[in-house]
CSV table of C-alpha atoms in Angstrom, one decimal:
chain,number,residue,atom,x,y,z
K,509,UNK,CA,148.8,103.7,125.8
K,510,UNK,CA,145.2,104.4,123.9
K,511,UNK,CA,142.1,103.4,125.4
K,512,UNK,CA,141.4,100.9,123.2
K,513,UNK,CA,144.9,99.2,123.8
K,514,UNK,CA,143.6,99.8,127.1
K,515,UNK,CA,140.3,98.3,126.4
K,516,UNK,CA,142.0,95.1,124.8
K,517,UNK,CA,144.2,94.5,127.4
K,518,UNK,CA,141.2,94.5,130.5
K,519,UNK,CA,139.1,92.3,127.5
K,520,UNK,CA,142.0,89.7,128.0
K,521,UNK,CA,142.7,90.2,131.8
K,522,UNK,CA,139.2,89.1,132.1
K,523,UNK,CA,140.3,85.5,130.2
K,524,UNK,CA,143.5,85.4,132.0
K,525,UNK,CA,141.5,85.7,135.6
K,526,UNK,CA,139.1,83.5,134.4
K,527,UNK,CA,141.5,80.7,133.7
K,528,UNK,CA,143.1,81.1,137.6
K,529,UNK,CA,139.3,80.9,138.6
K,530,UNK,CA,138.6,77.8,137.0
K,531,UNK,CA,142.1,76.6,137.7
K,532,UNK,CA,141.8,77.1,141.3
K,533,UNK,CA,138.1,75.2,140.9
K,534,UNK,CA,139.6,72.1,139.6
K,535,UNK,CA,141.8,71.3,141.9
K,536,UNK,CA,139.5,71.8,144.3
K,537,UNK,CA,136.8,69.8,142.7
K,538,UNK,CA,139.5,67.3,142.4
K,539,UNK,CA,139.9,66.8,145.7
K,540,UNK,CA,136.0,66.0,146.2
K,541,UNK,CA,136.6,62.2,144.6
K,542,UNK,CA,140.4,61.5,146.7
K,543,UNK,CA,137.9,61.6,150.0
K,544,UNK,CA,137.2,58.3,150.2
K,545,UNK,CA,140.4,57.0,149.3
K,546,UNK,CA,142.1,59.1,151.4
K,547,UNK,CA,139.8,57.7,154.5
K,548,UNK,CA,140.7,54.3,153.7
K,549,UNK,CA,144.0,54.8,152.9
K,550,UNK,CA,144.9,56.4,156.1
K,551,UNK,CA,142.6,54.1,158.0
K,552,UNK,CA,141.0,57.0,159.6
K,553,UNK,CA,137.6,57.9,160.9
K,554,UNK,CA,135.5,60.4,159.8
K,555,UNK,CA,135.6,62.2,163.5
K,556,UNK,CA,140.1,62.1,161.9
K,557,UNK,CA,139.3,63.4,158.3
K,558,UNK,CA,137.4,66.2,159.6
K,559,UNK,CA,139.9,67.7,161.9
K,560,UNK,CA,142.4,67.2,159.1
K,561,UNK,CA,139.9,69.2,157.1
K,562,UNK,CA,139.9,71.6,159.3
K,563,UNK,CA,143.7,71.5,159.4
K,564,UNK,CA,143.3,72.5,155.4
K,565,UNK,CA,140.9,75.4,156.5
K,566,UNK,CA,143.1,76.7,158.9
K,567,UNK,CA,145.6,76.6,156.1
K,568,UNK,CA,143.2,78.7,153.9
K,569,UNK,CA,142.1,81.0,156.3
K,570,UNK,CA,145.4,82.2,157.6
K,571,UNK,CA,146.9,82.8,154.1
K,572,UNK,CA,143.6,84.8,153.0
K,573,UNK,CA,144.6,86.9,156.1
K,574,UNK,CA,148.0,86.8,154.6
K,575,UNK,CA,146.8,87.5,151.2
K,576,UNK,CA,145.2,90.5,152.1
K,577,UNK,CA,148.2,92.1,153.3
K,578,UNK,CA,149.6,91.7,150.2
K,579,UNK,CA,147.6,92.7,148.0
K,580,UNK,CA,147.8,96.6,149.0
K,581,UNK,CA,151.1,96.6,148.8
K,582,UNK,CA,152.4,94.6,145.9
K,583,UNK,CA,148.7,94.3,144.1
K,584,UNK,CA,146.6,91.6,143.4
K,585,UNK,CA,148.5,90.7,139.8
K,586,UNK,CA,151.6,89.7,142.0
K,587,UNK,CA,150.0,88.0,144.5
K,588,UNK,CA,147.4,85.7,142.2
K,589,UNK,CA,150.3,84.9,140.5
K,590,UNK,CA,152.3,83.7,142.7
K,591,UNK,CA,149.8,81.9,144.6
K,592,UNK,CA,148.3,80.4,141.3
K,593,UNK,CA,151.4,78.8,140.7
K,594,UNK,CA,151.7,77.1,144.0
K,595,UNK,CA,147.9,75.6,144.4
K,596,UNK,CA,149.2,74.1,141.2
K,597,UNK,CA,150.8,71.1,143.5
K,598,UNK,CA,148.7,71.2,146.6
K,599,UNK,CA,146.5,68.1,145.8
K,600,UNK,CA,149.5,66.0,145.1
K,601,UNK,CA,151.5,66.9,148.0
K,602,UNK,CA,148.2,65.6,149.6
K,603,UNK,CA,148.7,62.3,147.3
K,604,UNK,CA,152.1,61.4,148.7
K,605,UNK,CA,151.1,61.7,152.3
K,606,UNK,CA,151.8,58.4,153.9
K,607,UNK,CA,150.8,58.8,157.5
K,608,UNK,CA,148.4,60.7,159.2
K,609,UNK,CA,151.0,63.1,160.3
K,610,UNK,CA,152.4,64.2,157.1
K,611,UNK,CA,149.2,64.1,155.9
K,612,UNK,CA,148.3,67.1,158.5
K,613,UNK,CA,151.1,69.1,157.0
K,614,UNK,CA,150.4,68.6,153.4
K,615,UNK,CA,146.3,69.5,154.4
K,616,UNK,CA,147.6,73.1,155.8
K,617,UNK,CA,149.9,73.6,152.9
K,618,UNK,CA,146.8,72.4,150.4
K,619,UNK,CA,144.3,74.9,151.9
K,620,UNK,CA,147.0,77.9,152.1
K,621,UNK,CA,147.7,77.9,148.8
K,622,UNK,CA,143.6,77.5,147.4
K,623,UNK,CA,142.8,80.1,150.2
K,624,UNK,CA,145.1,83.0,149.1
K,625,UNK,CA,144.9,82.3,145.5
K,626,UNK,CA,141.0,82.9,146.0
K,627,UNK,CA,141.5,86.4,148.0
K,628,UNK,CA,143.9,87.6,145.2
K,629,UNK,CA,142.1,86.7,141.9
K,630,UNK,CA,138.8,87.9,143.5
K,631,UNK,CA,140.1,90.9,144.0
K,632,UNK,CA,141.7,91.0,140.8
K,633,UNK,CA,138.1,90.3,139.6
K,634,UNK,CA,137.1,93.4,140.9
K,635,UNK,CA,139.8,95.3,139.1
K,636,UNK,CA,138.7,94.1,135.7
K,637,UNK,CA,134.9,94.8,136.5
K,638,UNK,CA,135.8,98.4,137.4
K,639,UNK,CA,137.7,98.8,133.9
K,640,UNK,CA,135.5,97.0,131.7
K,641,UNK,CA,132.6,99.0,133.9
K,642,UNK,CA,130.1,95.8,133.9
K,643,UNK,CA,130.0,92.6,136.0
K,644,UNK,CA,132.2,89.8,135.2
K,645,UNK,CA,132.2,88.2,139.0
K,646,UNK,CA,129.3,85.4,138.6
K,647,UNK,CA,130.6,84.5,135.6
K,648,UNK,CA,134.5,84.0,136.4
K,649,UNK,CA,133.1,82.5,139.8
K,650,UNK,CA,131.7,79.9,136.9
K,651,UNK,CA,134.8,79.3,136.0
K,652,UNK,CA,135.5,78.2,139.2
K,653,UNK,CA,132.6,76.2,139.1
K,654,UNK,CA,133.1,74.5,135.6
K,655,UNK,CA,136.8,73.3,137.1
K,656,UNK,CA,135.3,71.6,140.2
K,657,UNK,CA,132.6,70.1,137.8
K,658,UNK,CA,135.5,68.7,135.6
K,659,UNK,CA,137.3,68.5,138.5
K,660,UNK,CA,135.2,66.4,140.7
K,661,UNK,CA,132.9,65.2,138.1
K,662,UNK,CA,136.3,63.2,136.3
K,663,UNK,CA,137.9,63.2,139.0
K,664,UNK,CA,136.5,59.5,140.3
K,665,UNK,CA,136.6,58.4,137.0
K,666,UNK,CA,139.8,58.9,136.8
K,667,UNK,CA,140.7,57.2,140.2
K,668,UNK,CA,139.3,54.0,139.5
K,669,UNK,CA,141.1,53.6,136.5
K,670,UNK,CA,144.4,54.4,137.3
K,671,UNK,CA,144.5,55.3,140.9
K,672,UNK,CA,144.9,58.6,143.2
K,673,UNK,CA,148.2,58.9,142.6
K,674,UNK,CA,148.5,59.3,138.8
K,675,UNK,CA,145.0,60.8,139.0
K,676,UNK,CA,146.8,64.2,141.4
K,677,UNK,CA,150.0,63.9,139.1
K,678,UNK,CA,147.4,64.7,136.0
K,679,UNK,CA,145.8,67.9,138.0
K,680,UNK,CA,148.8,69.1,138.9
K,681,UNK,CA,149.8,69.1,135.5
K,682,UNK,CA,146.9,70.3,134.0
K,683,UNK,CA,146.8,73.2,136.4
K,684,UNK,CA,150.3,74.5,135.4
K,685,UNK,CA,149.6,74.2,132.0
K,686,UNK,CA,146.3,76.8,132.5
K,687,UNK,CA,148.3,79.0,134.6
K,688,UNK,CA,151.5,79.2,133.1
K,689,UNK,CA,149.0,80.6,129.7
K,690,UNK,CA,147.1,82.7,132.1
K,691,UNK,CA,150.1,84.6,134.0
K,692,UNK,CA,151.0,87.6,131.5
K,693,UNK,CA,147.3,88.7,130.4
K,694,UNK,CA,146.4,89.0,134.1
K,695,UNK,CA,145.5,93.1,134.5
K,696,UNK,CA,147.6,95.3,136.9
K,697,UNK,CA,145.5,96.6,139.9
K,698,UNK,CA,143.9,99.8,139.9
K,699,UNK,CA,145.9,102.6,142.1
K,700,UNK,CA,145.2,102.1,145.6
K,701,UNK,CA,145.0,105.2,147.8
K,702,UNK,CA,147.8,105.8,150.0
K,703,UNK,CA,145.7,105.6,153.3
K,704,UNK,CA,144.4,101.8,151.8
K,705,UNK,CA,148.0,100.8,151.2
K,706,UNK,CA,148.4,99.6,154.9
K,707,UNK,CA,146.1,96.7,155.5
K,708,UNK,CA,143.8,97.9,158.2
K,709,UNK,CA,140.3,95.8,159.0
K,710,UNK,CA,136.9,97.2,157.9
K,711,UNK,CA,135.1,99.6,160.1
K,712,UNK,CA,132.1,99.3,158.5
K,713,UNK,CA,129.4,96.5,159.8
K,714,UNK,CA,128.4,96.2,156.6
K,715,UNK,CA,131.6,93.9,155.7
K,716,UNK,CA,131.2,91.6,158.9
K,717,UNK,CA,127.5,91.4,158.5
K,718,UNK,CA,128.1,90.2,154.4
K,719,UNK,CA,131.1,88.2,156.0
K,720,UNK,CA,128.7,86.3,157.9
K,721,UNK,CA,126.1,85.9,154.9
K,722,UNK,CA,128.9,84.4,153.4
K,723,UNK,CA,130.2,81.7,155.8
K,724,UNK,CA,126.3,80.6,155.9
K,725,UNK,CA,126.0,80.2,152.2
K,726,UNK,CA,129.2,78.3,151.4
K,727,UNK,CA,128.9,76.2,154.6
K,728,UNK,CA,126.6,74.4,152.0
K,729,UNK,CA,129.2,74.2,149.5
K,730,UNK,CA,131.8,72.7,152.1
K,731,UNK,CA,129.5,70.1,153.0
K,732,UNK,CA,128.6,68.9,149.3
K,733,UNK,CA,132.5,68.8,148.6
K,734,UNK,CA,133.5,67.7,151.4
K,735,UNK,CA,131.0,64.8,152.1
K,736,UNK,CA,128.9,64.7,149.0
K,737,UNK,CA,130.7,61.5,148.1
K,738,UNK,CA,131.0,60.2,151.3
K,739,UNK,CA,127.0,60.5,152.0
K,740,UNK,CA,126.5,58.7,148.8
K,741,UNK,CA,129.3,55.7,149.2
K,742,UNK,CA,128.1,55.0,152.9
K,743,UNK,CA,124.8,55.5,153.4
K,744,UNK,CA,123.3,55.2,149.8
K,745,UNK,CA,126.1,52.6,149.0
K,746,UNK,CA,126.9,54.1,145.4
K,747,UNK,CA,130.7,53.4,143.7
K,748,UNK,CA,133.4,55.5,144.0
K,749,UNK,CA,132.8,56.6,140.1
K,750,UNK,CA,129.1,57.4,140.9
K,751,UNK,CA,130.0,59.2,144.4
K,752,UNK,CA,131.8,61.4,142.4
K,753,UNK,CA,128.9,63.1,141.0
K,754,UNK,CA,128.1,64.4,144.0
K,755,UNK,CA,130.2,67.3,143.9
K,756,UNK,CA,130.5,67.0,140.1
K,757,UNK,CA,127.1,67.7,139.5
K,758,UNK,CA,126.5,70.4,142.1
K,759,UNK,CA,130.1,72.2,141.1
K,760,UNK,CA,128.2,71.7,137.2
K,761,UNK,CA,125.1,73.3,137.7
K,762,UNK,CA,126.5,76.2,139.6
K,763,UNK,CA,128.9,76.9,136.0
K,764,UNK,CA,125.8,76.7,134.2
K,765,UNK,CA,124.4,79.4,135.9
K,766,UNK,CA,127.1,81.8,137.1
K,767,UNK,CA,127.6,82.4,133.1
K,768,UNK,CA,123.8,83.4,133.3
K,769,UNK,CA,124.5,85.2,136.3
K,770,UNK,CA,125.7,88.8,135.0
K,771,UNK,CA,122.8,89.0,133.1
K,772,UNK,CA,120.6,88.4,135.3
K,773,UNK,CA,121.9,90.5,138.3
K,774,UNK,CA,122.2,93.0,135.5
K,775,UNK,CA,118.3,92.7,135.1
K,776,UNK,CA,116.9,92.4,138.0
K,777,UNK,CA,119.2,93.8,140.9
K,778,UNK,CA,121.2,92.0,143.4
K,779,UNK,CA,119.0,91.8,146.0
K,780,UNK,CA,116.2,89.7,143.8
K,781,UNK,CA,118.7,87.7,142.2
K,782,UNK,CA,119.9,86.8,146.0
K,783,UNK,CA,116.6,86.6,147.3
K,784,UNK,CA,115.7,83.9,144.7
K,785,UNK,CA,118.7,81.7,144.9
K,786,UNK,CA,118.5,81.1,148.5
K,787,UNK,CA,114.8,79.9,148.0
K,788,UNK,CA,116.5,77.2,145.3
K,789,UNK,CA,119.5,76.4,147.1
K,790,UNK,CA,117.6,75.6,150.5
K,791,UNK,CA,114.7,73.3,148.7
K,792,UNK,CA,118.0,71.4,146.6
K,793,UNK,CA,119.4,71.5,150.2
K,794,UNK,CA,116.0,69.8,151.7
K,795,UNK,CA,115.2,67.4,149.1
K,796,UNK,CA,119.1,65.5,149.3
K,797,UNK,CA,118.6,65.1,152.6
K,798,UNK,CA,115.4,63.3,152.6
K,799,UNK,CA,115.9,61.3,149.3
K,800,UNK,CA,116.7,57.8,149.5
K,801,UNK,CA,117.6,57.5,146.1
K,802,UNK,CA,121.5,58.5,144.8
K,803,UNK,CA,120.2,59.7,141.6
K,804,UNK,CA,117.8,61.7,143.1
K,805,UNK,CA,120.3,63.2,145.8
K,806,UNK,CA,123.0,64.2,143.0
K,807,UNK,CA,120.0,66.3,141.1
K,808,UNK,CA,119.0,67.9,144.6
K,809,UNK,CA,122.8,68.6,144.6
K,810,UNK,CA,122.5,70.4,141.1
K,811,UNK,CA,119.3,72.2,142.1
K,812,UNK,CA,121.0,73.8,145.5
K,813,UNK,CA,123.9,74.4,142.9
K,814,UNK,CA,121.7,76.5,141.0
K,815,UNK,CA,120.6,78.4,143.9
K,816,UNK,CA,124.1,78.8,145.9
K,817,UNK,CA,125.9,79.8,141.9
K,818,UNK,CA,124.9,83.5,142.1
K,819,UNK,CA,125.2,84.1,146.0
K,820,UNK,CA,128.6,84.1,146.6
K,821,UNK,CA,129.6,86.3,143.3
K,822,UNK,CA,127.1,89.0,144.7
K,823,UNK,CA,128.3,88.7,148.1
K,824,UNK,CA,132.2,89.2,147.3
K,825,UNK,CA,130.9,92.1,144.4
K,826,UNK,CA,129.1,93.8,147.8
K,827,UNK,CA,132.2,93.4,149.6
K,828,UNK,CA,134.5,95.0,147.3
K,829,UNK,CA,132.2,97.9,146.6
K,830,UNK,CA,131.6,99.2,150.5
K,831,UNK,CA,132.2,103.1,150.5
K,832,UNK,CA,135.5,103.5,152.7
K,833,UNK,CA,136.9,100.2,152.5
K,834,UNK,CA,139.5,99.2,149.7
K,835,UNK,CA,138.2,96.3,147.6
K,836,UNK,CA,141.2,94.0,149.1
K,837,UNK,CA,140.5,94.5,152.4
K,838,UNK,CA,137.1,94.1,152.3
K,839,UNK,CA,137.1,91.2,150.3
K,840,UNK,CA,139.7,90.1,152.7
K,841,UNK,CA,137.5,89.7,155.5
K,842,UNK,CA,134.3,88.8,153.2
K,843,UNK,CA,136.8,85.8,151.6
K,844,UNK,CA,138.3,84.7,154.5
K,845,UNK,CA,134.7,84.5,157.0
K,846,UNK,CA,133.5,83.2,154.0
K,847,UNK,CA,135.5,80.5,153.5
K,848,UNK,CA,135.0,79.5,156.9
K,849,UNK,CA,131.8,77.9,155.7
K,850,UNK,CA,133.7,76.1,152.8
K,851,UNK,CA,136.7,75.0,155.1
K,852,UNK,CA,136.5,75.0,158.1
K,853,UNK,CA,132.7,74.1,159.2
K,854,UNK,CA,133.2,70.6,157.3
K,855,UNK,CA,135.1,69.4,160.2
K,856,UNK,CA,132.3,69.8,162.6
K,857,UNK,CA,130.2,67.9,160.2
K,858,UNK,CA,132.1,64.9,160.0
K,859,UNK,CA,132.2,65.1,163.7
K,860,UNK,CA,128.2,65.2,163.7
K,861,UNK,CA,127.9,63.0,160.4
K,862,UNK,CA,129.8,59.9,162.1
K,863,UNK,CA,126.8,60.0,165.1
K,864,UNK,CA,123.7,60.7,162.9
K,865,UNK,CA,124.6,60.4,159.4
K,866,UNK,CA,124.5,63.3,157.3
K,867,UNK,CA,121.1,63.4,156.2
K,868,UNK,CA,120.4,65.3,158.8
K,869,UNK,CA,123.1,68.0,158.2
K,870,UNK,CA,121.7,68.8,154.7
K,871,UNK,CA,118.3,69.3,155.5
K,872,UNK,CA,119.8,72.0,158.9
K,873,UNK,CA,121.9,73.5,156.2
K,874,UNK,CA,118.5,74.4,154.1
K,875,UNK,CA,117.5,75.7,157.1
K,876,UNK,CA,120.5,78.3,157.1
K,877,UNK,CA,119.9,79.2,153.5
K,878,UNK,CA,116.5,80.4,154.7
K,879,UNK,CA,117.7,82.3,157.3
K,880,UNK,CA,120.4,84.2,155.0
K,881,UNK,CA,117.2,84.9,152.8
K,882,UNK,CA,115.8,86.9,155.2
K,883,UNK,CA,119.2,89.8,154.9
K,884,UNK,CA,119.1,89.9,151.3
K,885,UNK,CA,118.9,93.9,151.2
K,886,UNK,CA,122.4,93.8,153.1
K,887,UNK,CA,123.9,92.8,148.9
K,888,UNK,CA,122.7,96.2,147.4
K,889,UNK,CA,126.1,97.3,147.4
K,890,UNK,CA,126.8,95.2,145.0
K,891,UNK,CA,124.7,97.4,142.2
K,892,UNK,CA,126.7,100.4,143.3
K,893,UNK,CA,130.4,100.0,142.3
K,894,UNK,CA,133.0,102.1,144.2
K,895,UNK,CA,134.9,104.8,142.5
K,896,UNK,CA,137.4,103.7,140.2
K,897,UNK,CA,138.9,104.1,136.8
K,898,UNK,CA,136.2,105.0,134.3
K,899,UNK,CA,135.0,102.3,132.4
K,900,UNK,CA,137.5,101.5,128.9
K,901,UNK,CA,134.2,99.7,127.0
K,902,UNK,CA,130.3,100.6,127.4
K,903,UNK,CA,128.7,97.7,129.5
């Protein structure tokens, strides 16, 4: 095959991995607006909602463990695939719970199926970065943003009209749509060296430490998504449409500037690109936890979105780039302490959110983007690809 058939195919792996990205973003997004009718539905508190959220992170978490046995083995074009396909139905297996019960069931399966899709088709990621030779992550990571905008941001719109139900039917049929384009472009995996094809942890610091970076930076993610809306229907007393924005907005902004993002990590170097967005993320952070305006909380949403939008594409570039480690088990462990944050640190919030409000919570969480600031020279790596197939196109 000639390079540039070679060339042309990586050109449309990048689409094809794009469209699982943003796939994988709107049905999460999509989830962010069924909160508040799934607390009322189930006639649950929030102290119940979050353990069932933490239900859906165990869910994720134990399949991106999964997930990252897999990948060395069968590759990360097999496993996206397959777990692209089955995140497809997650939100509306949700949707049909009746009961609390099966409700914890359909949570685990929900988060299982976002969790390992995320570990395969960021490390897929990698693999087109390394054979285009220049950086697509922040850019396909807004793709995942752009779906939770449309995601959330329709999402409550959507509900109100014609109700949670129909409104999961429509993502799930959306989603299979997307990925049933997506499945035959998506690139085959780089070769992985024989002692990488058993899935062994990291014994470099460096991953944990990055690992830990991560589960600080999308704890604030988690809590936008997670209760976003419900900070703006209970204690601002906004509708359900308006509530929706929340997430919406925040998920929107973050697009906006992950497609800016290669560029400017590109420019100005990893560490200064992070270093900057966790100033911005904690003051969007501070400022929606002292507003008292809903307006004004859903643009301090947008702001920490434009802060948090390049962090976690420079933290899972860093992970798949550490010297001795194969890209999918370091973005394994990177992924899955990462989406600890996301996953399963919402649960502890509703427990603290039903006894002070959240209010609170954002303006702590600012206080953990600060703190991440302060090991922004730990994401160099992420300037300093591993070795792997020479480039097919100049970058």
């Amino acid at each position: 095959m000639s390079t540039d058939t070679l060339a042309a195919a990586a050109v449309r792996g990048r689409w094809a991995i794009a469209a699982i990205f943003f796939v994988n973003g709107f049905v999460t997004g999509s989830w962010a607006p069924q909160i508040p009718v799934f607390l009322h539905r189930l006639e649950i508190t929030e102290t119940t909602l979050g353990l069932l959220i933490l239900l859906f992170g165990a869910g994720a978490v134990s399949a991106m463990v999964w997930a990252g046995h897999l990948i060395p083995r069968y590759g990360s074009r097999a496993v996206t695939s397959l777990f692209a396909i089955s995140c497809c139905f997650g939100l509306l297996l949700v949707a049909l719970a009746p009961n609390v019960w099966t409700a914890a069931i359909a949570m685990y399966v929900f988060g299982g199926t976002i969790g390992a899709t995320d570990v395969s088709m960021n490390a897929n990621a990698v693999t087109v970065e390394k054979k285009l030779g220049r950086a697509i992550m922040s850019s396909s990571h807004g793709f995942w943003s752009l779906g939770g905008f449309v995601g959330g941001g329709l999402g409550g719109i959507a509900i109100q009209a014609w109700g949670h139900l129909a409104h999961a039917a429509i993502v799930s049929v959306v989603a299979t749509v997307i990925v049933a384009a997506a499945l035959g472009k998506i690139v085959t995996d780089l070769p992985v060296a024989d002692e990488h094809r058993k899935f062994v942890l990291p014994r470099t610091p460096g991953v944990y430490i990055i690992g830990l970076m991560a589960l600080l930076c999308m704890n604030s993610e988690g809590a936008v998504l997670d209760w976003g809306a419900l900070y703006l229907r209970q204690e601002l007393g906004t509708g359900i449409a308006t509530a929706g924005f929340a997430f919406g907005a925040f998920a929107g902004a973050m697009a906006l500037m992950r497609f800016l993002g290669d560029g400017v990590r590109n420019r100005f170097g990893a560490v200064a690109a992070f270093r900057t967005s966790a100033l911005v993320a904690a003051a969007g952070m501070l400022v929606a936890g002292l507003a008292p305006w809903p307006w004004l909380v859903i643009a301090a949403f947008a702001v920490s979105g434009l802060g948090i939008a390049n962090i976690v594409p420079i933290l899972f570039s860093a992970a798949g780039n550490q010297a001795g480690t194969s890209p999918g088990a370091g973005m394994s462990v990177v992924t899955t302490m990462g989406y600890s944050g996301i996953l399963l640190a919402p649960s502890v919030i509703g427990f603290v959110g039903e006894r002070t409000g959240f209010a609170p919570i954002f303006v702590a969480i600012s206080g953990l983007m600060l703190a991440v600031m302060l090991a922004s020279g730990m994401t160099g790596t992420a300037d300093q690809p591993a070795r792997g197939d020479a480039p097919l196109q100049p970058s």
